[in-house]
Short mmCIF file of C-alpha atoms in Angstrom, two decimals:
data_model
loop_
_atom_site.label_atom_id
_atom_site.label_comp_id
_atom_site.label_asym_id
_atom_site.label_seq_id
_atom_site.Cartn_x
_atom_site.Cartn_y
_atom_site.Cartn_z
CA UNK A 1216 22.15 55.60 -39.14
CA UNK A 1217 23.10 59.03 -39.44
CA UNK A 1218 21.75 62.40 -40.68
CA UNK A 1219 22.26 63.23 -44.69
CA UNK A 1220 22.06 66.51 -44.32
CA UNK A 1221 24.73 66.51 -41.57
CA UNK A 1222 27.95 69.31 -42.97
CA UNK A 1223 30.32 69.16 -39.95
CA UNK A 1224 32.44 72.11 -41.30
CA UNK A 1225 30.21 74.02 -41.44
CA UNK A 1226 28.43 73.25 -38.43
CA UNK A 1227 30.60 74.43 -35.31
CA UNK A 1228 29.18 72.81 -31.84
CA UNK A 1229 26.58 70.33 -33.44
CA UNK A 1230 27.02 66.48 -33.70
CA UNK A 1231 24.23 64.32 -34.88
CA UNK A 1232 23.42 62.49 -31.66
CA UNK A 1233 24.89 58.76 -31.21
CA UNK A 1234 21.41 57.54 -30.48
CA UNK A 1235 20.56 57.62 -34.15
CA UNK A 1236 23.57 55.19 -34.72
CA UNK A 1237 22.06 51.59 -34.59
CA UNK A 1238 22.86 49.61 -37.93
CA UNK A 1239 21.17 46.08 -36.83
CA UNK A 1240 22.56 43.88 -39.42
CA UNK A 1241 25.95 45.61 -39.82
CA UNK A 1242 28.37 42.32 -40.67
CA UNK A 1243 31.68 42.85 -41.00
CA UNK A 1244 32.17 39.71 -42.53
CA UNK A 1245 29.98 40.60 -45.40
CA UNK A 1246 31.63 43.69 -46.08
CA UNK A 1247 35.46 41.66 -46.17
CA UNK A 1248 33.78 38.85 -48.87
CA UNK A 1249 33.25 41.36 -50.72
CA UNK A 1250 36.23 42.72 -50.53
CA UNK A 1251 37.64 39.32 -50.89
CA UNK A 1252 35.29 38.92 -54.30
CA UNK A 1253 36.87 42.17 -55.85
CA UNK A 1254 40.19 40.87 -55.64
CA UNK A 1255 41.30 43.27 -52.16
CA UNK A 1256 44.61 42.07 -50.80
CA UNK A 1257 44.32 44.94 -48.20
CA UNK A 1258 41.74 46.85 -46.49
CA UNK A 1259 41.19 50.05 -44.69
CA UNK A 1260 38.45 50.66 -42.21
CA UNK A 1261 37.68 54.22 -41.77
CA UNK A 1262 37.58 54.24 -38.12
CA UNK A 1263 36.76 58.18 -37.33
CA UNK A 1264 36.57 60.41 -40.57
CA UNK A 1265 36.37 63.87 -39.57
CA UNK A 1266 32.85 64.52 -37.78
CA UNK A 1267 34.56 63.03 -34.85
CA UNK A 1268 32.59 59.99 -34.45
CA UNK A 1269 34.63 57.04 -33.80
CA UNK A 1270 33.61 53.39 -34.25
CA UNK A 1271 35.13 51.73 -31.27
CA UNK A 1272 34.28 52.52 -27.46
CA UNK A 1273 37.54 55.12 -27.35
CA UNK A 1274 38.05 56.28 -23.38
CA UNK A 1275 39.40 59.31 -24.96
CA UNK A 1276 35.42 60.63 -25.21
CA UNK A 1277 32.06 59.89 -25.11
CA UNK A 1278 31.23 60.56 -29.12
CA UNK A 1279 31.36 56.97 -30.01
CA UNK A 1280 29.79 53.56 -30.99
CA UNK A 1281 29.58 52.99 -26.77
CA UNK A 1282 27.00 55.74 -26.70
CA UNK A 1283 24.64 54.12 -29.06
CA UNK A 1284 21.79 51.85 -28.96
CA UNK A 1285 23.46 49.78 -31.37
CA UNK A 1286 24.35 46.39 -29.63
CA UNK A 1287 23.29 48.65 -26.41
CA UNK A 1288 26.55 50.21 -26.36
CA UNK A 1289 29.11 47.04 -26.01
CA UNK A 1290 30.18 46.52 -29.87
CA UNK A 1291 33.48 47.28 -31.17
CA UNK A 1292 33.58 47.67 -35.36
CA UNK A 1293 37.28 47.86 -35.31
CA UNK A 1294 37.70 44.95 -33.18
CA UNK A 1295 35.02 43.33 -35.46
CA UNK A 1296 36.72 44.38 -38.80
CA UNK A 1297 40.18 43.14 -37.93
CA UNK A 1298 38.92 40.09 -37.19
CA UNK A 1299 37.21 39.59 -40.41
CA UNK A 1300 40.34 40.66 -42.54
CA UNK A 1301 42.17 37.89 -40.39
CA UNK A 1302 39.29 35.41 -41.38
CA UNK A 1303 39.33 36.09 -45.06
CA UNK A 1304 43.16 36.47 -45.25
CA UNK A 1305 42.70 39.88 -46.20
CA UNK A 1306 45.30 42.39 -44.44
CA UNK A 1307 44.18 45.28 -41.88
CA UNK A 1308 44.59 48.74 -42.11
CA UNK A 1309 43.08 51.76 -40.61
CA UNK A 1310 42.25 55.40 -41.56
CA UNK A 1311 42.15 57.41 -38.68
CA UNK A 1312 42.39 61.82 -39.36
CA UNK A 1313 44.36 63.63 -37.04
CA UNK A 1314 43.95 66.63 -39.68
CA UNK A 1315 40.15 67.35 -39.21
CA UNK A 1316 37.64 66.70 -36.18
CA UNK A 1317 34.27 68.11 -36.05
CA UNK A 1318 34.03 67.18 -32.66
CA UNK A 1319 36.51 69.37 -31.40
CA UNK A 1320 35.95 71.93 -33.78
CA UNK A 1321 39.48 70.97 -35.38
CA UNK A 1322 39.74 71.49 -39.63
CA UNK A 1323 43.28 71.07 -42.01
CA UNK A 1324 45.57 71.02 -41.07
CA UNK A 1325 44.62 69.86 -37.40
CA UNK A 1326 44.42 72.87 -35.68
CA UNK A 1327 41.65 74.13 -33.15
CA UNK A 1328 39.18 76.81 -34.40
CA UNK A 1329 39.43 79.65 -33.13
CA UNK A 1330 42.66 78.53 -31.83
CA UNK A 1331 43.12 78.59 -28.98
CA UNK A 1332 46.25 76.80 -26.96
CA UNK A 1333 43.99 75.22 -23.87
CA UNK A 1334 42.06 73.63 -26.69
CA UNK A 1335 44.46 72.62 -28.56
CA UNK A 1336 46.19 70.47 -25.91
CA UNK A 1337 42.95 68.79 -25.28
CA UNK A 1338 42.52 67.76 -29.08
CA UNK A 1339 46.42 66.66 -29.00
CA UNK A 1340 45.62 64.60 -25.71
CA UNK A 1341 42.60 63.11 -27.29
CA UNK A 1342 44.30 62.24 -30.39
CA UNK A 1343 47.32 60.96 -28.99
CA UNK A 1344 44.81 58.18 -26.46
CA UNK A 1345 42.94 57.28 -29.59
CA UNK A 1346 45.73 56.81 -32.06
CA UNK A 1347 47.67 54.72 -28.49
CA UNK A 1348 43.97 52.29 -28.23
CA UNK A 1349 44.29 51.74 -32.66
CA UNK A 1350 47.93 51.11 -32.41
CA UNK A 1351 47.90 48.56 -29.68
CA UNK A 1352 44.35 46.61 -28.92
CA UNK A 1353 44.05 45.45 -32.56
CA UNK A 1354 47.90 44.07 -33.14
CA UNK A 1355 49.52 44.80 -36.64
CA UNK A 1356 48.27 46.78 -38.93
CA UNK A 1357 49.00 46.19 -42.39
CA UNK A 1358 48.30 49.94 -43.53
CA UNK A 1359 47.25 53.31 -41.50
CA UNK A 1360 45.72 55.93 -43.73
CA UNK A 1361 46.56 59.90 -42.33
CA UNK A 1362 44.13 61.72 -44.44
CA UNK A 1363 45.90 65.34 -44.98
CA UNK A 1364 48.98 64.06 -43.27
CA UNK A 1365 49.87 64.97 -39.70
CA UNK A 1366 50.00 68.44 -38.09
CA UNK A 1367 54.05 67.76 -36.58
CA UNK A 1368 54.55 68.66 -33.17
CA UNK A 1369 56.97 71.39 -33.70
CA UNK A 1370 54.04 73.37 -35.32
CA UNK A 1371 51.90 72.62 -32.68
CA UNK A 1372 50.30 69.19 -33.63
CA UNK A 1373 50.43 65.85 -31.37
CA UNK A 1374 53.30 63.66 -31.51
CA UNK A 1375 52.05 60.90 -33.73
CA UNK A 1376 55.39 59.92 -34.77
CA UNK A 1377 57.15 59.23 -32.01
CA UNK A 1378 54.10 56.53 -30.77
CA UNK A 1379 53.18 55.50 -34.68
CA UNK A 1380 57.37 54.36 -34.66
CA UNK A 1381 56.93 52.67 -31.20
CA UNK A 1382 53.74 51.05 -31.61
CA UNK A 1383 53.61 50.25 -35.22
CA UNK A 1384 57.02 50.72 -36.79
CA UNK A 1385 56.16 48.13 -39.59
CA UNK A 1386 53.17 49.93 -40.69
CA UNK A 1387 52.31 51.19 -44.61
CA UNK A 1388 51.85 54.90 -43.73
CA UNK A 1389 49.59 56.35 -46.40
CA UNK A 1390 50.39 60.69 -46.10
CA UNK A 1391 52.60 59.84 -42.74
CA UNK A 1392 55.61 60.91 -41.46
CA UNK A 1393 58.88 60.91 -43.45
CA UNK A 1394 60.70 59.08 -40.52
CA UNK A 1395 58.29 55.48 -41.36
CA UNK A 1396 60.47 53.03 -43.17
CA UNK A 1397 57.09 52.05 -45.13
CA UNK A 1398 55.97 54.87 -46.58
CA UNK A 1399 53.10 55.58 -49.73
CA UNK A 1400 52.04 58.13 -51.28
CA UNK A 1401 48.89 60.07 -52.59
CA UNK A 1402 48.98 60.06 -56.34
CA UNK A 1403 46.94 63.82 -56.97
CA UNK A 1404 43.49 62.88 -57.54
CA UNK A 1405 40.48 60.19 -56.45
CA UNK A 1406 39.76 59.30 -59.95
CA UNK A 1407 42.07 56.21 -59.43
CA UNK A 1408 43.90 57.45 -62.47
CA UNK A 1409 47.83 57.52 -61.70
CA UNK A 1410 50.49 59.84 -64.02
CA UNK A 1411 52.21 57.89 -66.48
CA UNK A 1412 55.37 57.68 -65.91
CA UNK A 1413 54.77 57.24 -62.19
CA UNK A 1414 57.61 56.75 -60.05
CA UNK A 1415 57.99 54.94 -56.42
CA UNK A 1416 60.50 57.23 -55.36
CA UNK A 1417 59.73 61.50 -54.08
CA UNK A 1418 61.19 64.09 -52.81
CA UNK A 1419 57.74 65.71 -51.34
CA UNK A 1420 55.68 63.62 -48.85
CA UNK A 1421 52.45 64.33 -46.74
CA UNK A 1422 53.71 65.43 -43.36
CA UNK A 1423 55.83 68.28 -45.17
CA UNK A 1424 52.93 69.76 -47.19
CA UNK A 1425 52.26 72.61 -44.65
CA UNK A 1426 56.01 73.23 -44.47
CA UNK A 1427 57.32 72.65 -47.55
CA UNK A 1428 54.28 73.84 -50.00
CA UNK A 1429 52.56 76.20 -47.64
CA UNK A 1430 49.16 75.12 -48.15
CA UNK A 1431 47.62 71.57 -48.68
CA UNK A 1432 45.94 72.12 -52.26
CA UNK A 1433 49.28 73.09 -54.09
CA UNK A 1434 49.50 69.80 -53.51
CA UNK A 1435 47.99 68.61 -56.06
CA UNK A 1436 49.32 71.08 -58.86
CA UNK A 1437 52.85 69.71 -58.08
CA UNK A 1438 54.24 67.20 -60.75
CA UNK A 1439 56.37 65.46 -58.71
CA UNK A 1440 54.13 64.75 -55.39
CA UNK A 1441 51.95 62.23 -57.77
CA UNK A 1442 54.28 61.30 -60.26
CA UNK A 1443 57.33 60.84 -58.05
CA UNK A 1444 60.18 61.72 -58.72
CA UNK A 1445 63.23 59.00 -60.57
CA UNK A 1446 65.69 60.08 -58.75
CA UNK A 1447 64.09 61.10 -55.52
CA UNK A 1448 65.54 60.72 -52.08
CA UNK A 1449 62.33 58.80 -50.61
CA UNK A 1450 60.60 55.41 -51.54
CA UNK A 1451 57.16 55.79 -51.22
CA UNK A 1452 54.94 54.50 -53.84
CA UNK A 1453 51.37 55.80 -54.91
CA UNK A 1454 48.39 54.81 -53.76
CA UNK A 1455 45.45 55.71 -56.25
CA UNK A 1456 41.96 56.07 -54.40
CA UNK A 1457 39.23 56.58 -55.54
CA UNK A 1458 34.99 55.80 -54.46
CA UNK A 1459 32.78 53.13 -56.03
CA UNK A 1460 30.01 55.67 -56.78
CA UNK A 1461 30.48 58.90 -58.79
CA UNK A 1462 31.06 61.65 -58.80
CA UNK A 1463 33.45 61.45 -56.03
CA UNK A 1464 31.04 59.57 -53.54
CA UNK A 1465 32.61 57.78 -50.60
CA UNK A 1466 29.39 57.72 -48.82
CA UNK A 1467 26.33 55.90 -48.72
CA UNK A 1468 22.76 57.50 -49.46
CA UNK A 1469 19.70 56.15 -50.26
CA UNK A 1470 18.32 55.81 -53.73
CA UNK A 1471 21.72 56.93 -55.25
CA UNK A 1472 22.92 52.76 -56.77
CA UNK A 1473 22.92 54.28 -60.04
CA UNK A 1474 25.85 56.22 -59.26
CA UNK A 1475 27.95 52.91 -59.26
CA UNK A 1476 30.49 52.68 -61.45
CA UNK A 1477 30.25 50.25 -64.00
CA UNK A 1478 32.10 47.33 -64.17
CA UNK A 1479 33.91 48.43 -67.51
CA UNK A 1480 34.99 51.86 -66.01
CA UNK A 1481 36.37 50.02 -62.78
CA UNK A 1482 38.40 48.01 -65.09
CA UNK A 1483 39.64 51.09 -66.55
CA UNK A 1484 40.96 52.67 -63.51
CA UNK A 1485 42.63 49.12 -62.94
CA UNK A 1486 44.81 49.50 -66.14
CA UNK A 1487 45.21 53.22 -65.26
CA UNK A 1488 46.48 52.77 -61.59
CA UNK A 1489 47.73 49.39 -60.80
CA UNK A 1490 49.09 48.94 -64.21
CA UNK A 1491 50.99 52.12 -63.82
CA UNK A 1492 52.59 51.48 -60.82
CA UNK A 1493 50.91 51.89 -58.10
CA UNK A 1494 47.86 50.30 -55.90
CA UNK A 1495 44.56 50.43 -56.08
CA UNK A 1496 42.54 51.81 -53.70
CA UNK A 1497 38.20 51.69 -53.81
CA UNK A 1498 36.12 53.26 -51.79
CA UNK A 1499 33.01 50.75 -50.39
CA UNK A 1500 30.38 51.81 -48.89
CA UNK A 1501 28.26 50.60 -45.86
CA UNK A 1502 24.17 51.52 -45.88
CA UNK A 1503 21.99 51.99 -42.88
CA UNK A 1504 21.29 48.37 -42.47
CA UNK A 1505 25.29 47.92 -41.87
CA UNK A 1506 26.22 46.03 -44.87
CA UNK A 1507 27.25 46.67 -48.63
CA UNK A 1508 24.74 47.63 -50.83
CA UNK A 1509 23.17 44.40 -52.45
CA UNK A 1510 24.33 46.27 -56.06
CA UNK A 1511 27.72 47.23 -54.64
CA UNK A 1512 28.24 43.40 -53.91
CA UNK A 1513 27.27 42.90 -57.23
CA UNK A 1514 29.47 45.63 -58.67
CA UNK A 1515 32.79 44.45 -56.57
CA UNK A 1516 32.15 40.78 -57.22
CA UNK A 1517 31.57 41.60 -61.25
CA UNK A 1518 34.73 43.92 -61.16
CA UNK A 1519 36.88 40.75 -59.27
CA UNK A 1520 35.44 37.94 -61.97
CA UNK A 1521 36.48 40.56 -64.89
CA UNK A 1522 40.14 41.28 -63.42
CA UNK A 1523 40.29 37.57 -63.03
CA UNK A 1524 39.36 36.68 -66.03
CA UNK A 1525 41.26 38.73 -68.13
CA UNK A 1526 44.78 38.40 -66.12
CA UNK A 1527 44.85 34.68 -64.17
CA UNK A 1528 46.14 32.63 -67.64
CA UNK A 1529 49.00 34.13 -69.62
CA UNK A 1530 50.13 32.63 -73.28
CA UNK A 1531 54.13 32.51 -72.05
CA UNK A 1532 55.76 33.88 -68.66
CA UNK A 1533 59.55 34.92 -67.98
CA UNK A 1534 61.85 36.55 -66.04
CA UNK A 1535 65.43 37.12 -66.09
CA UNK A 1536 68.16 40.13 -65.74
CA UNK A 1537 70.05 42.13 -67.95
CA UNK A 1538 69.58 44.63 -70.58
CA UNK A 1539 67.20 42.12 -72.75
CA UNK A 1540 64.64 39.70 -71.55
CA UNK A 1541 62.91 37.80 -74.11
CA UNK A 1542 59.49 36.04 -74.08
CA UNK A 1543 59.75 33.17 -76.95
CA UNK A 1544 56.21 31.17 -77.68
CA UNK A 1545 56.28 27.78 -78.53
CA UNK A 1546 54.55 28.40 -81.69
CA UNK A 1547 52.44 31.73 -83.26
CA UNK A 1548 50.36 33.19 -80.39
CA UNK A 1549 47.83 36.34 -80.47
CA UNK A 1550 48.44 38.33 -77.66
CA UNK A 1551 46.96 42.02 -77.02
CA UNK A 1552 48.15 42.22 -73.11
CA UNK A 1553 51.93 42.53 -72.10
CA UNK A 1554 52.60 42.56 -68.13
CA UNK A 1555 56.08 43.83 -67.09
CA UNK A 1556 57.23 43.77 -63.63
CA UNK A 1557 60.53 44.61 -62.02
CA UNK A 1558 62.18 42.59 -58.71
CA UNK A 1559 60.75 45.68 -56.75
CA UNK A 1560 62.32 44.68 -53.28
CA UNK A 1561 65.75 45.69 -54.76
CA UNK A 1562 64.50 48.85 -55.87
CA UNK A 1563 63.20 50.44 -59.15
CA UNK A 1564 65.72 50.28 -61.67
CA UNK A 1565 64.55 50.87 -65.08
CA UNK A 1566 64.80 54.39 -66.47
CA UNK A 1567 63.66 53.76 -70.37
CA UNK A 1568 62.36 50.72 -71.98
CA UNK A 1569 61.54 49.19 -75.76
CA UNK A 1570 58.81 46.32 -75.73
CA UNK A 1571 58.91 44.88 -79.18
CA UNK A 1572 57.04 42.04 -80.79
CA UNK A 1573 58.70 39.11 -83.24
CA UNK A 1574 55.72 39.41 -86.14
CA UNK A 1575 56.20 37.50 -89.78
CA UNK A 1576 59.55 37.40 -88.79
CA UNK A 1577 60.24 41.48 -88.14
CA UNK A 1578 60.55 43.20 -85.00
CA UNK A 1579 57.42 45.61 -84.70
CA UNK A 1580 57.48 48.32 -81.59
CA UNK A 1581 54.80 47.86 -79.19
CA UNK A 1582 55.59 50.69 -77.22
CA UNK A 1583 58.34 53.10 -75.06
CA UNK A 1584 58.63 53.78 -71.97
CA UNK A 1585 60.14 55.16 -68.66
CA UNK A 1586 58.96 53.23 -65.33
CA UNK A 1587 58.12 50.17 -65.05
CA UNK A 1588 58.42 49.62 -61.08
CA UNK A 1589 56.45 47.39 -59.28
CA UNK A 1590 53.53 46.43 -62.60
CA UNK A 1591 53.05 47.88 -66.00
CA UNK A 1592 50.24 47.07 -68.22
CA UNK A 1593 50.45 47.76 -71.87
CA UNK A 1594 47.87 46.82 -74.13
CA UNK A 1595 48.66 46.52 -77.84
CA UNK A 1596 46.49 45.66 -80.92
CA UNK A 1597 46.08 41.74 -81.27
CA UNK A 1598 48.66 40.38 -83.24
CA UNK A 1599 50.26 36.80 -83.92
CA UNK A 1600 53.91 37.11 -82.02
CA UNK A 1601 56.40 34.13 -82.04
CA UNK A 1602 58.10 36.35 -79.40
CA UNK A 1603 58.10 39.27 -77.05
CA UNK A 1604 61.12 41.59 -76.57
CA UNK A 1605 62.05 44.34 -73.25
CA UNK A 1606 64.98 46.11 -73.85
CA UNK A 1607 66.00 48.36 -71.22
CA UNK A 1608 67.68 51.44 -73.01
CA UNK A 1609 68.28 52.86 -69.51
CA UNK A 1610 69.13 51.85 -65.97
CA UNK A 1611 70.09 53.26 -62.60
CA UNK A 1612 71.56 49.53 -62.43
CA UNK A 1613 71.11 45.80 -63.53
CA UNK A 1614 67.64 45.48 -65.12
CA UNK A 1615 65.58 42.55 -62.29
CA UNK A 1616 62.71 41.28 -64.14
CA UNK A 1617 59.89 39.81 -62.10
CA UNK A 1618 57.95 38.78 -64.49
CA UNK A 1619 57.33 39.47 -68.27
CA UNK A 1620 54.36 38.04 -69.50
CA UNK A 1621 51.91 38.24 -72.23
CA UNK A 1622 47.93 37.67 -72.50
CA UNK A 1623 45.52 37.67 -74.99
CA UNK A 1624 42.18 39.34 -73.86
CA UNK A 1625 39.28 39.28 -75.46
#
């Protein structure tokens, strides 16, 4: 399916030749029920990383899935993959890198080497007919993934913006440009491991990295770029990503299953991510057959069952407003899990919190806090509670509980 050895950095002027490209079972419908068995509400197809390849027939060159033998040069995997998120009810979104292309010799942060300005207008050209054929011939995308942002056109780059606003204004941009209304953010790491506090609103976002920061990996020594900033002038939320295999594997090679993750590790970088406010991104790969690894089915399905299990039943639920919101049990409960989530559409409000737990009568601290934003997970020692207590000891405005609900997990 491709060559393992293949380093297209370092590798000026060769491509692995499309003829090796012929996964015969590949199933895009297999791949999305197992997304669908993990628990995915989203997903991202990767639909040219940065060797240049791209997995639909693109007009904008010949270095694609039309040049292959595999389904003698007429398939389409985007086409296929949108389709199966539609069937599964699972919501599209595509990662397409205007940053790198080993095809046209392009590396971070999008720019021709050598440069050269002839060059460069025929990368820009080809980028802006690929991004046009994503944008329009597979209708809305839930999310579109700019890996290392966008190279703006003022310094040079194509002018993604300007057609990203016209042909997908609605759009999640993951690292786009500040002028999307949907904007998230990369969190500093692939470990799926999010700061705590982490904040939905910035000041620093992916297309000003090059401008602002001066070079891409300062990125991640910044505080504030994965932590957010609580008084920052942009919503845009974190996205924590991060592969299924380790270390830091996002790609498939044979003999390596026992790089999976276990379940229990997975489950850790659920806590660690989603229940610090933000989503959860995994990495799945596809083998040379064209489907998910037998043991990566395995893997996502076990990781789904576990999340399932230990969050689908709470001992109480509540909501309400205000500076307090209390959780009152109908009799003594154990409870070890306590799920706090503000009413995010009208913004993140809480600044400092107190959750406290009603125990033989007295009022024992569970824990303190700063954000809380979209979902925050705090896991306690078991004890017997007649009653769960938030107090919000700060607030940009009136405290909107979502939900406030305890579990007990065993």
């Amino acid at each position: 399916m491709f060559e393992p050895s293949y380093e297209w950095r370092s590798q000026w002027g060769y491509h692995p030749d499309p003829s090796i490209f012929n996964p015969e079972k590949l199933d895009t419908d297999q791949w999305l029920r197992t997304a669908k068995a993990a628990g995915a509400a989203y997903a991202v197809l990767v639909a040219k990383h940065c060797s240049g390849f791209s997995l639909w027939p693109t007009e904008a060159h010949d270095y694609s899935v039309k040049s292959t033998p595999w389904r003698d040069g007429q398939g389409d995997i985007v086409g296929d993959f949108i389709s199966s998120c539609h069937r599964y009810g699972i919501r599209p979104g595509l990662y397409y890198s205007t940053s790198a292309n080993g095809y046209f010799q392009v590396d971070n942060p999008g720019v021709v080497k050598p440069y050269d300005v002839k060059a460069q207008e025929r990368y820009n050209e080809a980028v802006m007919q690929q991004i046009t054929e994503l944008w329009t011939n597979y209708g809305e995308l839930f999310e579109i993934w700019f890996d290392g942002g966008t190279l703006p056109p003022e310094q040079g780059g194509p002018d993604v913006r300007s057609r990203l606003l016209e042909l997908q204004p609605q759009a999640v941009c993951f690292q786009g440009p500040k002028e999307m209304s949907s904007l998230i953010r990369w969190i500093g790491n692939e470990d799926g491991v999010a700061p705590n506090p982490c904040w939905s609103t910035t000041d620093i976002i992916s297309n000003t990295i090059h401008t602002e920061l001066g070079a891409e990996e300062e990125v991640g020594e910044c505080p504030q770029y994965g932590a957010g900033n609580p008084n920052g002038s942009v919503w845009a939320p974190g996205e924590a990503d991060m592969p299924n295999r380790k270390p830091n594997q996002w790609f498939w090679m044979e003999g390596e299953d026992q790089l999976l993750y276990p379940v229990e590790e997975l489950v850790e970088c659920y806590y660690n991510s989603v229940g610090s406010n933000t989503n959860l991104l995994i990495g799945m790969v596809i083998d040379n057959r064209g489907l998910v690894p037998d043991a990566d089915v395995e893997q996502f399905t076990a990781f789904g069952q576990e999340i399932t299990r230990r969050f689908d039943t709470s001992q109480e639920v509540t909501s309400g407003e205000g500076e307090v919101v209390e959780l009152i049990f109908p009799s003594p409960t154990e409870i070890n899990h306590i799920v706090m989530m503000e009413q995010i559409a009208e913004g993140e409000r809480i600044r400092s919190y107190r959750l406290e737990a009603l125990v033989n009568g007295q009022w024992k601290l569970i824990v303190q806090g700063q954000s809380v934003g979209h979902k925050r997970i705090v896991r306690m020692e078991t004890v017997e509670a007649t009653s769960v207590r938030l107090t919000v000891d700060e607030a940009v405005a009136m405290p909107l509980i979502r939900k406030l609900a305890a579990f007990h997990v065993l």
